[in-house]
Tab-separated table of C-alpha atoms in Angstrom:
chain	number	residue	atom	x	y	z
A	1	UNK	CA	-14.681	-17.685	207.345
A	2	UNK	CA	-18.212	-18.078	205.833
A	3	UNK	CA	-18.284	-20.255	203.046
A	4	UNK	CA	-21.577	-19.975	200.506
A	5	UNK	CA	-23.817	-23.132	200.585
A	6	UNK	CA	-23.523	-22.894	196.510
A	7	UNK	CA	-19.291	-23.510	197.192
A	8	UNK	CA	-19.250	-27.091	196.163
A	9	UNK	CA	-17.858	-29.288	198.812
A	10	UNK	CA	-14.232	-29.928	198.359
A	11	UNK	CA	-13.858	-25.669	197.999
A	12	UNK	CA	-15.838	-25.906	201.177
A	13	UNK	CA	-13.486	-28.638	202.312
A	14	UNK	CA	-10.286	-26.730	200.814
A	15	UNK	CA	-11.032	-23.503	203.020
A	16	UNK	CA	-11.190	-25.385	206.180
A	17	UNK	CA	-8.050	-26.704	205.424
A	18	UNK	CA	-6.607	-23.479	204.966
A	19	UNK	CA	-8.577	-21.961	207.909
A	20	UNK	CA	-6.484	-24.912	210.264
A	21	UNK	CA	-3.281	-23.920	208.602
A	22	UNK	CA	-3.703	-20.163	209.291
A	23	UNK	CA	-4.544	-21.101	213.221
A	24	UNK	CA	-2.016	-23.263	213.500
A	25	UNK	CA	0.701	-19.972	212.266
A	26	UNK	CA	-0.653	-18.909	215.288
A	27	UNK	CA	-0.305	-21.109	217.669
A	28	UNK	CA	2.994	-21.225	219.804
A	29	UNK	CA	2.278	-24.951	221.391
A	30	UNK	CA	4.188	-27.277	219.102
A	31	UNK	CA	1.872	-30.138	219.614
A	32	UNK	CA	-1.226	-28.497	219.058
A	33	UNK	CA	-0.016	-27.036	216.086
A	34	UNK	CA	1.077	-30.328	214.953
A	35	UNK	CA	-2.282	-31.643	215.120
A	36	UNK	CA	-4.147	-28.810	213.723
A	37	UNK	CA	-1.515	-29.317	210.713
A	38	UNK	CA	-2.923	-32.606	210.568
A	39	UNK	CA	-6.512	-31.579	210.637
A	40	UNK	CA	-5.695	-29.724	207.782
A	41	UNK	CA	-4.239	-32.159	205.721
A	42	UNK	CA	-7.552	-34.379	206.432
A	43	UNK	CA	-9.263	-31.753	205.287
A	44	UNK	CA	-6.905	-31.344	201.920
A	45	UNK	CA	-7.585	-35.432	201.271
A	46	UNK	CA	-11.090	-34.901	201.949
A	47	UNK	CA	-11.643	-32.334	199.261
A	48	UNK	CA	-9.505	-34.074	196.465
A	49	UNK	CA	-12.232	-36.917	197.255
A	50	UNK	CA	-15.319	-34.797	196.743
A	51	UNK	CA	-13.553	-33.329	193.565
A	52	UNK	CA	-12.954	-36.562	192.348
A	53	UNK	CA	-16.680	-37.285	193.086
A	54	UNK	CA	-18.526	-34.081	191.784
A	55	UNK	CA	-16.267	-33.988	188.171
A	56	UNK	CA	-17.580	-38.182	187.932
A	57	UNK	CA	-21.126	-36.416	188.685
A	58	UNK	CA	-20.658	-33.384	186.187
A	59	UNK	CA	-19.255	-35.958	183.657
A	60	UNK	CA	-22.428	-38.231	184.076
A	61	UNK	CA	-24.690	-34.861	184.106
A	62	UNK	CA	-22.796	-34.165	180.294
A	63	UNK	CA	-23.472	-37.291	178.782
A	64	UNK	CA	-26.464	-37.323	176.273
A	65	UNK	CA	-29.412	-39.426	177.168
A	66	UNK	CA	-29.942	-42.396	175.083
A	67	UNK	CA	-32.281	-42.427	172.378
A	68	UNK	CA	-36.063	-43.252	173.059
A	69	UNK	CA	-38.094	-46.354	172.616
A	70	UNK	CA	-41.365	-45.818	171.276
């Protein structure tokens, strides 16, 4: 699955994780499946972190600038 570069990260992060998950249906080895589950919840943690991150950026982005000193 190609993800766009202009996908912010944790949608970037959120596909792998579902990527993993749809390998993993595929797999018939228990344990590797197990682990690729895993993978994917790693992946799931990893992309509530960067949306946690980039809505503190957009929020600091939205703030108005404070007035001027002349």
């Amino acid at each position: 699955m190609a993800v766009s570069d202009n996908v912010p990260l944790s949608g970037r992060y959120r596909a792998r994780a579902e990527e993993c998950r749809r390998i993993a249906e595929s797999l018939h080895g228990p344990e590797t499946r197990l682990k690729l589950l895993r993978i994917a919840v790693d992946y799931d943690l990893m992309a509530m972190r960067a949306a946690a991150f980039e809505l503190q950026q957009a929020d600091e982005l939205a703030r108005p600038l404070p007035p001027q000193r002349r």
